[in-house]
């Protein structure tokens, strides 16, 4: 139990007594948090995806003009690529609840320091400990990054007003595409240069450390604890999110696990997360290898081809959010319909593109289909992703940790399944099977999410929740209401 006291009447009395005007920064603090979170996801995804391109150079001789760059005879590249997701998936389940006990700001700081530090260590341990050293670093990176996205959702639940929810959410998550955009081509060019593949790990490790400095200086856990935020902006955010309650209201911050785990709209979100996690994990980890082994695209161009779809994705993702908010606030669609439209766009069209890609032979056709599959996938940020905050702004980090944890746990199977099914990486027929599997998962999970989602704040997220004795009756009442809304 904790007590939150928000006494706006007292603040207003103090303002009335004072002859000075309240200082309002010309830059809104919530947008500063948005930019910081954008670069957080950018740097974390850059560090995550370096290996997807660098592994090609690490196991291939003569990719660099520098003959002193080490290469290795590793046969377990699928295991190396999947190692990150072993621990990453597990930590998702704990990250959200931990954020309710400790400061998200400092957890994110520690996570990024560890993430960047292990990036700096990978080239050293690869030489001295072999693939086992790289796997160990990737597992540690998975632990660190396991905290990042659930805590980003926690921060968005505290900082993104309802009226700006879609575009702030999609802008922040476009950082994922941004990180991939800069990581893949840069790693490709560096790997082919005199500097060689090790320098790519050093570069992004240092950039991650630089981000930590800016984060420590300019971030805060919530509007109420930021030293520079104006009263006007703080009040706007808190009232929009239902955080501005009457004085002396008691708020039970205990996570309502029973209600969450019996919520049909939440399980719809979980299924949506499974589809997105499988598809994105497969595309990020395996496309560079697919291009390298089945086409005549060299390592330098490989990084460019692999990242090109993310350039388009970053541009479109920034458009999706404002468009979704416009449709909702102009009463063109309801919030629920908007979530359905964008999630369907991000799932069904990429599924079709993957099936087509399985049979495409022309390199320009492959590039075009990758752009469709990856860039349209970003529309899901206005679907299942932001829906966590729709149904529970207070516990959105907890919800995202569970859904992403389940999604990423199953997504571990993607690179492992590639290793099992694609026993000959030069055989396009074997790759075709993996593309079709990914397409089916995309489409099937989207159907479930679109059918059972809710865009309304759930009863168990409210400040006042029913006592234990009233739980079953309240649960049945809200289930009945959900059926009516369907």
Tab-separated table of C-alpha atoms in Angstrom:
chain	number	residue	atom	x	y	z
A	1	UNK	CA	0.000	0.000	0.000
A	2	UNK	CA	1.151	3.521	-0.703
A	3	UNK	CA	-0.480	6.903	-0.416
A	4	UNK	CA	-0.485	9.391	-3.265
A	5	UNK	CA	-1.443	12.913	-2.245
A	6	UNK	CA	-2.157	15.326	-5.044
A	7	UNK	CA	-3.303	18.616	-3.555
A	8	UNK	CA	-3.968	20.882	-6.506
A	9	UNK	CA	-6.170	23.204	-4.450
A	10	UNK	CA	-3.224	24.051	-2.203
A	11	UNK	CA	-1.003	24.648	-5.195
A	12	UNK	CA	-3.591	26.933	-6.757
A	13	UNK	CA	-3.828	28.935	-3.516
A	14	UNK	CA	-0.071	29.417	-3.544
A	15	UNK	CA	-0.260	30.581	-7.160
A	16	UNK	CA	-2.966	33.086	-6.281
A	17	UNK	CA	-0.832	34.552	-3.488
A	18	UNK	CA	2.234	34.820	-5.678
A	19	UNK	CA	2.486	37.714	-8.127
A	20	UNK	CA	4.907	35.775	-10.305
A	21	UNK	CA	3.749	33.766	-13.286
A	22	UNK	CA	4.458	30.066	-13.399
A	23	UNK	CA	7.486	29.405	-15.588
A	24	UNK	CA	6.506	27.145	-18.469
A	25	UNK	CA	9.402	25.606	-20.438
A	26	UNK	CA	9.052	26.123	-24.182
A	27	UNK	CA	10.007	22.476	-24.641
A	28	UNK	CA	7.420	20.143	-23.156
A	29	UNK	CA	9.033	17.760	-20.718
A	30	UNK	CA	6.922	14.826	-21.920
A	31	UNK	CA	8.488	15.259	-25.364
A	32	UNK	CA	11.969	15.242	-23.822
A	33	UNK	CA	11.102	11.896	-22.229
A	34	UNK	CA	9.788	10.722	-25.601
A	35	UNK	CA	13.074	11.570	-27.337
A	36	UNK	CA	15.136	9.909	-24.610
A	37	UNK	CA	13.052	6.738	-24.821
A	38	UNK	CA	13.315	6.817	-28.623
A	39	UNK	CA	17.109	6.771	-28.440
A	40	UNK	CA	17.028	4.170	-25.678
A	41	UNK	CA	15.219	1.753	-27.985
A	42	UNK	CA	17.417	2.860	-30.882
A	43	UNK	CA	20.658	2.048	-29.083
A	44	UNK	CA	19.344	-1.175	-27.543
A	45	UNK	CA	18.118	-2.471	-30.914
A	46	UNK	CA	21.354	-1.404	-32.596
A	47	UNK	CA	23.343	-3.424	-30.068
A	48	UNK	CA	20.886	-6.311	-30.404
A	49	UNK	CA	21.158	-6.507	-34.214
A	50	UNK	CA	24.907	-5.971	-34.703
A	51	UNK	CA	25.534	-9.682	-34.516
A	52	UNK	CA	22.943	-10.515	-37.191
A	53	UNK	CA	25.226	-8.871	-39.788
A	54	UNK	CA	28.596	-9.272	-38.063
A	55	UNK	CA	28.169	-13.053	-37.716
A	56	UNK	CA	28.455	-13.349	-41.497
A	57	UNK	CA	31.865	-11.630	-41.390
A	58	UNK	CA	32.924	-13.508	-38.258
A	59	UNK	CA	32.566	-16.915	-39.938
A	60	UNK	CA	33.627	-15.891	-43.482
A	61	UNK	CA	37.235	-15.328	-44.514
A	62	UNK	CA	38.367	-12.339	-46.569
A	63	UNK	CA	35.357	-10.113	-45.824
A	64	UNK	CA	37.635	-7.342	-44.510
A	65	UNK	CA	40.522	-5.745	-46.399
A	66	UNK	CA	42.468	-6.085	-43.140
A	67	UNK	CA	43.925	-9.605	-42.999
A	68	UNK	CA	44.498	-9.308	-39.246
A	69	UNK	CA	40.768	-9.309	-38.476
A	70	UNK	CA	39.990	-12.671	-36.832
A	71	UNK	CA	37.483	-15.117	-38.318
A	72	UNK	CA	36.140	-18.352	-36.850
A	73	UNK	CA	34.997	-21.783	-37.972
A	74	UNK	CA	31.732	-21.869	-35.998
A	75	UNK	CA	28.935	-24.279	-36.944
A	76	UNK	CA	26.489	-23.130	-34.253
A	77	UNK	CA	25.557	-19.697	-35.606
A	78	UNK	CA	21.837	-20.367	-35.060
A	79	UNK	CA	22.483	-21.054	-31.377
A	80	UNK	CA	24.644	-17.915	-31.087
A	81	UNK	CA	21.928	-15.761	-32.654
A	82	UNK	CA	19.205	-17.218	-30.442
A	83	UNK	CA	21.201	-16.947	-27.179
A	84	UNK	CA	20.107	-13.350	-26.639
A	85	UNK	CA	16.466	-14.408	-26.476
A	86	UNK	CA	16.971	-17.152	-23.873
A	87	UNK	CA	17.319	-14.692	-20.996
A	88	UNK	CA	15.569	-11.773	-22.717
A	89	UNK	CA	12.280	-13.648	-22.735
A	90	UNK	CA	12.549	-14.727	-19.096
A	91	UNK	CA	13.268	-11.264	-17.681
A	92	UNK	CA	10.171	-9.775	-19.319
A	93	UNK	CA	7.956	-11.434	-16.720
A	94	UNK	CA	9.716	-9.746	-13.789
A	95	UNK	CA	10.569	-6.333	-15.214
A	96	UNK	CA	7.107	-4.758	-14.896
A	97	UNK	CA	6.487	-5.707	-11.245
A	98	UNK	CA	10.015	-4.621	-10.331
A	99	UNK	CA	9.272	-1.185	-11.810
A	100	UNK	CA	6.490	-0.774	-9.229
A	101	UNK	CA	8.986	-1.310	-6.403
A	102	UNK	CA	12.117	0.411	-7.678
A	103	UNK	CA	12.835	3.447	-9.855
A	104	UNK	CA	12.354	2.744	-13.600
A	105	UNK	CA	14.841	5.530	-14.341
A	106	UNK	CA	17.696	3.832	-12.529
A	107	UNK	CA	16.803	0.310	-13.616
A	108	UNK	CA	16.970	1.499	-17.230
A	109	UNK	CA	20.312	3.190	-16.534
A	110	UNK	CA	21.823	-0.005	-15.124
A	111	UNK	CA	20.337	-2.085	-17.945
A	112	UNK	CA	21.878	0.113	-20.624
A	113	UNK	CA	25.288	0.223	-18.911
A	114	UNK	CA	25.355	-3.592	-18.811
A	115	UNK	CA	24.059	-3.834	-22.380
A	116	UNK	CA	26.710	-1.456	-23.712
A	117	UNK	CA	29.492	-2.945	-21.616
A	118	UNK	CA	28.931	-6.456	-22.939
A	119	UNK	CA	28.932	-5.095	-26.496
A	120	UNK	CA	32.439	-3.817	-25.847
A	121	UNK	CA	33.466	-7.246	-24.539
A	122	UNK	CA	32.166	-9.427	-27.410
A	123	UNK	CA	35.198	-8.999	-29.770
A	124	UNK	CA	37.621	-9.753	-26.927
A	125	UNK	CA	35.774	-12.817	-25.638
A	126	UNK	CA	35.199	-14.139	-29.178
A	127	UNK	CA	38.970	-14.372	-29.656
A	128	UNK	CA	39.810	-15.802	-26.221
A	129	UNK	CA	36.738	-17.924	-25.426
A	130	UNK	CA	35.286	-18.650	-28.855
A	131	UNK	CA	31.580	-18.924	-29.519
A	132	UNK	CA	30.961	-19.699	-25.832
A	133	UNK	CA	32.206	-16.233	-24.900
A	134	UNK	CA	29.900	-14.597	-27.442
A	135	UNK	CA	26.951	-16.676	-26.231
A	136	UNK	CA	27.659	-15.634	-22.624
A	137	UNK	CA	27.684	-11.946	-23.617
A	138	UNK	CA	24.463	-12.330	-25.558
A	139	UNK	CA	22.759	-14.005	-22.607
A	140	UNK	CA	23.828	-11.113	-20.360
A	141	UNK	CA	22.589	-8.628	-22.965
A	142	UNK	CA	19.284	-10.481	-22.991
A	143	UNK	CA	19.038	-10.067	-19.215
A	144	UNK	CA	19.731	-6.333	-19.464
A	145	UNK	CA	17.409	-5.713	-22.395
A	146	UNK	CA	14.712	-7.819	-20.759
A	147	UNK	CA	14.037	-4.809	-18.535
A	148	UNK	CA	14.013	-2.183	-21.264
A	149	UNK	CA	10.749	-2.517	-23.206
A	150	UNK	CA	8.473	-3.298	-20.211
A	151	UNK	CA	9.913	-0.274	-18.404
A	152	UNK	CA	9.514	1.864	-21.527
A	153	UNK	CA	5.832	0.925	-21.416
A	154	UNK	CA	5.744	1.818	-17.720
A	155	UNK	CA	7.178	5.245	-18.548
A	156	UNK	CA	4.709	5.753	-21.405
A	157	UNK	CA	1.845	4.838	-19.089
A	158	UNK	CA	2.975	7.673	-16.806
A	159	UNK	CA	3.987	10.295	-19.379
A	160	UNK	CA	1.795	9.901	-22.521
A	161	UNK	CA	-1.576	11.716	-22.237
A	162	UNK	CA	-4.571	9.868	-23.658
A	163	UNK	CA	-4.991	12.443	-26.446
A	164	UNK	CA	-1.407	11.873	-27.643
A	165	UNK	CA	-1.067	8.200	-26.784
A	166	UNK	CA	-0.827	6.703	-30.287
A	167	UNK	CA	1.696	9.123	-31.758
A	168	UNK	CA	3.943	9.283	-28.677
A	169	UNK	CA	3.893	5.481	-28.461
A	170	UNK	CA	4.693	4.988	-32.153
A	171	UNK	CA	7.363	7.706	-32.132
A	172	UNK	CA	9.126	6.055	-29.205
A	173	UNK	CA	8.891	2.596	-30.745
A	174	UNK	CA	10.119	3.843	-34.107
A	175	UNK	CA	13.423	3.906	-32.241
A	176	UNK	CA	13.498	0.127	-32.769
A	177	UNK	CA	13.555	0.675	-36.542
A	178	UNK	CA	16.024	3.539	-36.162
A	179	UNK	CA	18.450	1.335	-34.263
A	180	UNK	CA	18.225	-1.382	-36.885
A	181	UNK	CA	18.594	1.189	-39.685
A	182	UNK	CA	21.892	2.507	-38.369
A	183	UNK	CA	23.199	-0.810	-37.063
A	184	UNK	CA	22.878	-3.091	-40.084
A	185	UNK	CA	24.425	-0.972	-42.866
A	186	UNK	CA	27.087	0.506	-40.594
A	187	UNK	CA	28.052	-2.961	-39.374
A	188	UNK	CA	28.144	-4.165	-42.987
A	189	UNK	CA	30.414	-1.343	-44.122
A	190	UNK	CA	32.659	-1.578	-41.057
A	191	UNK	CA	32.971	-5.364	-41.446
A	192	UNK	CA	34.135	-4.918	-45.047
A	193	UNK	CA	36.543	-2.097	-44.139
A	194	UNK	CA	40.032	-2.120	-42.629
A	195	UNK	CA	38.477	-1.692	-39.152
A	196	UNK	CA	36.675	-5.029	-39.420
A	197	UNK	CA	33.664	-6.421	-37.555
A	198	UNK	CA	35.036	-5.850	-33.984
A	199	UNK	CA	34.813	-2.056	-34.357
A	200	UNK	CA	31.025	-2.190	-34.835
A	201	UNK	CA	30.635	-3.648	-31.323
A	202	UNK	CA	32.923	-0.958	-29.896
A	203	UNK	CA	31.117	1.881	-31.687
A	204	UNK	CA	27.613	1.059	-30.499
A	205	UNK	CA	28.802	0.118	-27.030
A	206	UNK	CA	30.257	3.625	-26.620
A	207	UNK	CA	27.107	5.278	-28.019
A	208	UNK	CA	25.040	3.355	-25.477
A	209	UNK	CA	27.183	4.730	-22.649
A	210	UNK	CA	26.722	8.273	-23.987
A	211	UNK	CA	22.939	7.817	-23.906
A	212	UNK	CA	23.149	6.915	-20.217
A	213	UNK	CA	24.635	10.323	-19.417
A	214	UNK	CA	21.767	12.215	-21.068
A	215	UNK	CA	19.204	9.907	-19.464
A	216	UNK	CA	20.520	10.489	-15.940
A	217	UNK	CA	20.440	14.274	-16.415
A	218	UNK	CA	17.077	14.797	-18.148
A	219	UNK	CA	14.748	11.915	-17.199
A	220	UNK	CA	12.350	11.293	-14.296
A	221	UNK	CA	10.148	8.405	-13.183
A	222	UNK	CA	6.914	10.397	-13.467
A	223	UNK	CA	5.726	13.989	-14.007
A	224	UNK	CA	5.430	14.617	-10.251
A	225	UNK	CA	9.158	13.944	-9.720
A	226	UNK	CA	10.597	15.927	-12.636
A	227	UNK	CA	12.369	19.063	-11.420
A	228	UNK	CA	11.764	21.160	-14.536
A	229	UNK	CA	8.173	20.354	-15.464
A	230	UNK	CA	5.609	23.141	-15.279
A	231	UNK	CA	2.518	22.831	-13.107
A	232	UNK	CA	0.390	23.242	-16.227
A	233	UNK	CA	1.997	20.312	-18.061
A	234	UNK	CA	2.069	18.105	-14.967
A	235	UNK	CA	-1.626	18.725	-14.340
A	236	UNK	CA	-2.491	18.064	-17.993
A	237	UNK	CA	-0.712	14.692	-18.018
A	238	UNK	CA	-1.995	13.495	-14.659
A	239	UNK	CA	-5.599	14.523	-15.273
A	240	UNK	CA	-5.570	12.949	-18.743
A	241	UNK	CA	-4.365	9.647	-17.300
A	242	UNK	CA	-6.646	9.729	-14.274
A	243	UNK	CA	-3.696	10.215	-11.925
A	244	UNK	CA	-5.004	13.493	-10.515
A	245	UNK	CA	-7.257	12.317	-7.698
A	246	UNK	CA	-8.784	14.137	-4.768
A	247	UNK	CA	-6.621	14.833	-1.779
A	248	UNK	CA	-5.802	11.937	0.589
A	249	UNK	CA	-7.110	9.166	-1.703
A	250	UNK	CA	-5.558	5.831	-0.846
A	251	UNK	CA	-4.174	3.986	-3.890
A	252	UNK	CA	-3.523	0.277	-3.747
A	253	UNK	CA	-0.472	-0.249	-5.946
A	254	UNK	CA	-0.572	-4.017	-5.541
A	255	UNK	CA	-0.746	-5.634	-8.978
A	256	UNK	CA	-4.202	-7.250	-9.487
A	257	UNK	CA	-2.785	-10.492	-10.829
A	258	UNK	CA	-5.996	-12.499	-10.605
A	259	UNK	CA	-7.992	-9.955	-12.587
A	260	UNK	CA	-5.255	-9.538	-15.193
A	261	UNK	CA	-4.826	-13.260	-15.792
A	262	UNK	CA	-8.583	-13.771	-16.220
A	263	UNK	CA	-9.042	-10.807	-18.567
A	264	UNK	CA	-10.037	-11.848	-22.106
A	265	UNK	CA	-9.026	-8.493	-23.673
A	266	UNK	CA	-5.578	-8.881	-22.134
A	267	UNK	CA	-5.130	-12.403	-23.504
A	268	UNK	CA	-6.055	-11.023	-26.917
A	269	UNK	CA	-3.119	-8.636	-26.508
A	270	UNK	CA	-0.852	-11.544	-25.532
A	271	UNK	CA	-1.766	-13.451	-28.700
A	272	UNK	CA	-1.100	-10.322	-30.782
A	273	UNK	CA	2.311	-10.011	-29.127
A	274	UNK	CA	3.154	-13.632	-29.993
A	275	UNK	CA	2.596	-12.985	-33.696
A	276	UNK	CA	4.638	-9.789	-33.751
A	277	UNK	CA	7.489	-11.288	-31.694
A	278	UNK	CA	7.838	-14.337	-33.920
A	279	UNK	CA	7.775	-12.341	-37.150
A	280	UNK	CA	10.141	-9.574	-36.057
A	281	UNK	CA	12.614	-11.984	-34.429
A	282	UNK	CA	12.723	-14.170	-37.537
A	283	UNK	CA	13.242	-11.201	-39.853
A	284	UNK	CA	15.905	-9.476	-37.733
A	285	UNK	CA	18.010	-12.554	-37.014
A	286	UNK	CA	17.727	-14.540	-40.236
A	287	UNK	CA	17.358	-12.140	-43.188
A	288	UNK	CA	21.096	-11.256	-43.345
A	289	UNK	CA	21.967	-14.968	-43.454
A	290	UNK	CA	19.243	-15.658	-46.034
A	291	UNK	CA	20.536	-12.891	-48.300
A	292	UNK	CA	24.136	-13.992	-47.858
A	293	UNK	CA	23.539	-17.683	-48.570
A	294	UNK	CA	20.869	-17.602	-51.286
A	295	UNK	CA	21.819	-14.505	-53.305
A	296	UNK	CA	25.012	-12.969	-54.695
A	297	UNK	CA	24.774	-9.989	-52.333
A	298	UNK	CA	28.088	-9.436	-50.518
A	299	UNK	CA	28.515	-8.511	-46.835
A	300	UNK	CA	28.660	-4.759	-47.513
A	301	UNK	CA	25.459	-4.748	-49.554
A	302	UNK	CA	23.889	-7.309	-47.227
A	303	UNK	CA	23.762	-4.797	-44.398
A	304	UNK	CA	22.243	-2.200	-46.706
A	305	UNK	CA	19.604	-4.587	-48.058
A	306	UNK	CA	18.759	-5.813	-44.557
A	307	UNK	CA	18.358	-2.305	-43.161
A	308	UNK	CA	16.551	-0.651	-46.102
A	309	UNK	CA	13.123	-1.936	-44.989
A	310	UNK	CA	13.684	-0.415	-41.555
A	311	UNK	CA	14.270	3.010	-43.104
A	312	UNK	CA	10.811	2.851	-44.638
A	313	UNK	CA	9.450	1.367	-41.396
A	314	UNK	CA	10.808	4.280	-39.357
A	315	UNK	CA	9.144	6.835	-41.654
A	316	UNK	CA	5.815	5.017	-41.737
A	317	UNK	CA	5.814	4.336	-37.994
A	318	UNK	CA	5.995	8.066	-37.313
A	319	UNK	CA	2.965	8.494	-39.604
A	320	UNK	CA	0.900	5.656	-38.125
A	321	UNK	CA	0.589	7.260	-34.687
A	322	UNK	CA	-0.686	10.730	-35.664
A	323	UNK	CA	-3.005	9.124	-38.215
A	324	UNK	CA	-4.476	6.770	-35.599
A	325	UNK	CA	-4.977	9.644	-33.145
A	326	UNK	CA	-6.584	11.779	-35.871
A	327	UNK	CA	-9.036	9.035	-36.839
A	328	UNK	CA	-10.018	8.546	-33.203
A	329	UNK	CA	-10.332	12.184	-32.137
A	330	UNK	CA	-12.100	13.194	-35.360
A	331	UNK	CA	-14.658	10.439	-34.701
A	332	UNK	CA	-13.845	8.794	-38.028
A	333	UNK	CA	-13.314	5.523	-36.154
A	334	UNK	CA	-13.662	4.406	-32.560
A	335	UNK	CA	-10.467	3.644	-30.665
A	336	UNK	CA	-11.308	-0.070	-30.895
A	337	UNK	CA	-11.805	0.047	-34.674
A	338	UNK	CA	-8.575	1.982	-35.080
A	339	UNK	CA	-6.659	-0.685	-33.160
A	340	UNK	CA	-8.196	-3.370	-35.378
A	341	UNK	CA	-7.364	-1.560	-38.627
A	342	UNK	CA	-3.729	-0.877	-37.788
A	343	UNK	CA	-3.033	-4.292	-36.310
A	344	UNK	CA	-4.589	-5.961	-39.349
A	345	UNK	CA	-2.520	-3.771	-41.668
A	346	UNK	CA	0.632	-4.723	-39.759
A	347	UNK	CA	-0.094	-8.457	-39.841
A	348	UNK	CA	-2.027	-9.549	-42.928
A	349	UNK	CA	-0.064	-7.631	-45.582
A	350	UNK	CA	3.355	-8.685	-44.200
A	351	UNK	CA	2.064	-12.274	-44.123
A	352	UNK	CA	1.238	-12.069	-47.829
A	353	UNK	CA	4.616	-10.475	-48.540
A	354	UNK	CA	6.440	-13.318	-46.773
A	355	UNK	CA	4.599	-15.960	-48.794
A	356	UNK	CA	5.512	-14.102	-51.993
A	357	UNK	CA	9.093	-13.649	-50.791
A	358	UNK	CA	9.393	-17.416	-50.440
A	359	UNK	CA	9.094	-17.715	-54.234
A	360	UNK	CA	10.762	-14.472	-55.387
A	361	UNK	CA	14.108	-14.776	-57.184
A	362	UNK	CA	14.833	-11.244	-58.419
A	363	UNK	CA	16.989	-9.238	-56.011
A	364	UNK	CA	14.913	-6.086	-56.481
A	365	UNK	CA	11.758	-8.088	-55.892
A	366	UNK	CA	13.273	-9.468	-52.690
A	367	UNK	CA	14.138	-5.938	-51.544
A	368	UNK	CA	10.614	-4.689	-52.275
A	369	UNK	CA	8.954	-7.565	-50.419
A	370	UNK	CA	11.229	-7.123	-47.406
A	371	UNK	CA	10.244	-3.456	-47.323
A	372	UNK	CA	6.545	-4.407	-47.338
A	373	UNK	CA	6.942	-7.129	-44.691
A	374	UNK	CA	9.008	-5.063	-42.270
A	375	UNK	CA	7.695	-1.522	-42.790
A	376	UNK	CA	3.999	-2.419	-42.573
A	377	UNK	CA	4.695	-4.511	-39.487
A	378	UNK	CA	5.198	-1.190	-37.673
A	379	UNK	CA	1.460	-0.534	-37.870
A	380	UNK	CA	1.096	-3.028	-35.014
A	381	UNK	CA	2.428	-0.333	-32.687
A	382	UNK	CA	-1.014	1.266	-33.081
A	383	UNK	CA	-2.599	-2.145	-32.550
A	384	UNK	CA	-1.639	-4.612	-29.854
A	385	UNK	CA	1.328	-2.549	-28.629
A	386	UNK	CA	-0.483	0.621	-27.537
A	387	UNK	CA	-3.478	-1.472	-26.460
A	388	UNK	CA	-1.596	-2.357	-23.256
A	389	UNK	CA	-1.901	1.298	-22.245
A	390	UNK	CA	-5.520	1.509	-23.454
A	391	UNK	CA	-6.688	-1.167	-21.067
A	392	UNK	CA	-4.351	-0.381	-18.166
A	393	UNK	CA	-2.222	2.792	-18.066
A	394	UNK	CA	-1.246	2.088	-14.438
A	395	UNK	CA	-0.014	-1.454	-15.033
A	396	UNK	CA	0.963	-1.226	-18.704
A	397	UNK	CA	4.578	-2.144	-17.924
A	398	UNK	CA	3.470	-5.253	-16.052
A	399	UNK	CA	1.145	-6.250	-18.889
A	400	UNK	CA	3.792	-5.688	-21.535
A	401	UNK	CA	6.346	-7.674	-19.562
A	402	UNK	CA	4.056	-10.710	-19.506
A	403	UNK	CA	2.889	-10.473	-23.124
A	404	UNK	CA	6.340	-9.732	-24.517
A	405	UNK	CA	7.831	-12.423	-22.281
A	406	UNK	CA	5.466	-15.035	-23.670
A	407	UNK	CA	5.979	-13.747	-27.220
A	408	UNK	CA	9.757	-13.721	-26.967
A	409	UNK	CA	9.842	-17.115	-25.258
A	410	UNK	CA	8.096	-18.622	-28.262
A	411	UNK	CA	10.152	-16.455	-30.648
A	412	UNK	CA	13.298	-18.208	-29.403
A	413	UNK	CA	12.128	-21.106	-31.532
A	414	UNK	CA	12.446	-19.047	-34.739
A	415	UNK	CA	16.266	-19.126	-35.142
A	416	UNK	CA	16.420	-22.617	-33.600
A	417	UNK	CA	13.789	-23.843	-36.049
A	418	UNK	CA	15.826	-22.335	-38.882
A	419	UNK	CA	18.842	-24.336	-37.725
A	420	UNK	CA	16.715	-27.512	-37.692
A	421	UNK	CA	14.734	-27.016	-40.919
A	422	UNK	CA	17.264	-25.086	-43.039
A	423	UNK	CA	20.077	-27.625	-42.699
A	424	UNK	CA	21.423	-26.359	-46.038
A	425	UNK	CA	21.420	-22.551	-45.889
A	426	UNK	CA	21.843	-22.280	-49.666
A	427	UNK	CA	18.599	-24.181	-50.360
A	428	UNK	CA	15.750	-21.749	-51.066
A	429	UNK	CA	13.139	-24.490	-50.756
A	430	UNK	CA	14.076	-24.987	-47.110
A	431	UNK	CA	13.927	-21.246	-46.453
A	432	UNK	CA	10.498	-21.204	-48.124
A	433	UNK	CA	9.123	-23.390	-45.349
A	434	UNK	CA	10.249	-20.870	-42.711
A	435	UNK	CA	8.697	-17.927	-44.571
A	436	UNK	CA	5.349	-19.713	-44.849
A	437	UNK	CA	5.399	-20.644	-41.139
A	438	UNK	CA	6.027	-16.992	-40.208
A	439	UNK	CA	3.158	-15.858	-42.466
A	440	UNK	CA	0.707	-18.301	-40.894
A	441	UNK	CA	1.640	-17.185	-37.364
A	442	UNK	CA	1.260	-13.517	-38.344
A	443	UNK	CA	-2.236	-14.030	-39.751
A	444	UNK	CA	-3.624	-16.457	-37.157
A	445	UNK	CA	-2.601	-14.357	-34.146
A	446	UNK	CA	-3.983	-11.197	-35.766
A	447	UNK	CA	-7.399	-12.824	-36.187
A	448	UNK	CA	-7.532	-13.639	-32.463
A	449	UNK	CA	-6.448	-10.148	-31.388
A	450	UNK	CA	-8.871	-8.346	-33.700
A	451	UNK	CA	-11.749	-10.535	-32.522
A	452	UNK	CA	-11.335	-10.188	-28.764
A	453	UNK	CA	-9.602	-6.862	-28.109
A	454	UNK	CA	-10.989	-4.026	-25.990
A	455	UNK	CA	-9.900	-0.391	-26.170
A	456	UNK	CA	-11.438	0.640	-22.834
A	457	UNK	CA	-9.624	1.031	-19.541
A	458	UNK	CA	-10.356	-2.141	-17.591
A	459	UNK	CA	-12.156	-2.092	-14.258
A	460	UNK	CA	-9.182	-3.589	-12.398
A	461	UNK	CA	-6.953	-0.673	-13.413
A	462	UNK	CA	-9.143	1.887	-11.644
A	463	UNK	CA	-8.110	3.566	-8.401
A	464	UNK	CA	-10.952	1.865	-6.525
A	465	UNK	CA	-11.224	-1.870	-7.091
A	466	UNK	CA	-13.655	-4.392	-5.594
A	467	UNK	CA	-12.824	-6.295	-2.451
A	468	UNK	CA	-11.866	-9.945	-2.680
A	469	UNK	CA	-15.402	-11.045	-1.809
A	470	UNK	CA	-16.862	-9.053	-4.681
A	471	UNK	CA	-14.301	-10.250	-7.211
A	472	UNK	CA	-16.315	-12.926	-8.991
A	473	UNK	CA	-19.450	-10.813	-9.388
A	474	UNK	CA	-17.453	-7.851	-10.678
A	475	UNK	CA	-15.521	-10.114	-13.041
A	476	UNK	CA	-18.696	-11.604	-14.503
A	477	UNK	CA	-20.280	-8.165	-14.844
A	478	UNK	CA	-17.359	-6.823	-16.833
A	479	UNK	CA	-17.158	-9.942	-18.978
A	480	UNK	CA	-20.820	-9.490	-19.850
A	481	UNK	CA	-20.154	-5.871	-20.741
A	482	UNK	CA	-17.254	-6.902	-22.991
A	483	UNK	CA	-19.542	-9.306	-24.851
A	484	UNK	CA	-22.072	-6.517	-25.352
A	485	UNK	CA	-19.335	-4.222	-26.684
A	486	UNK	CA	-18.211	-6.900	-29.148
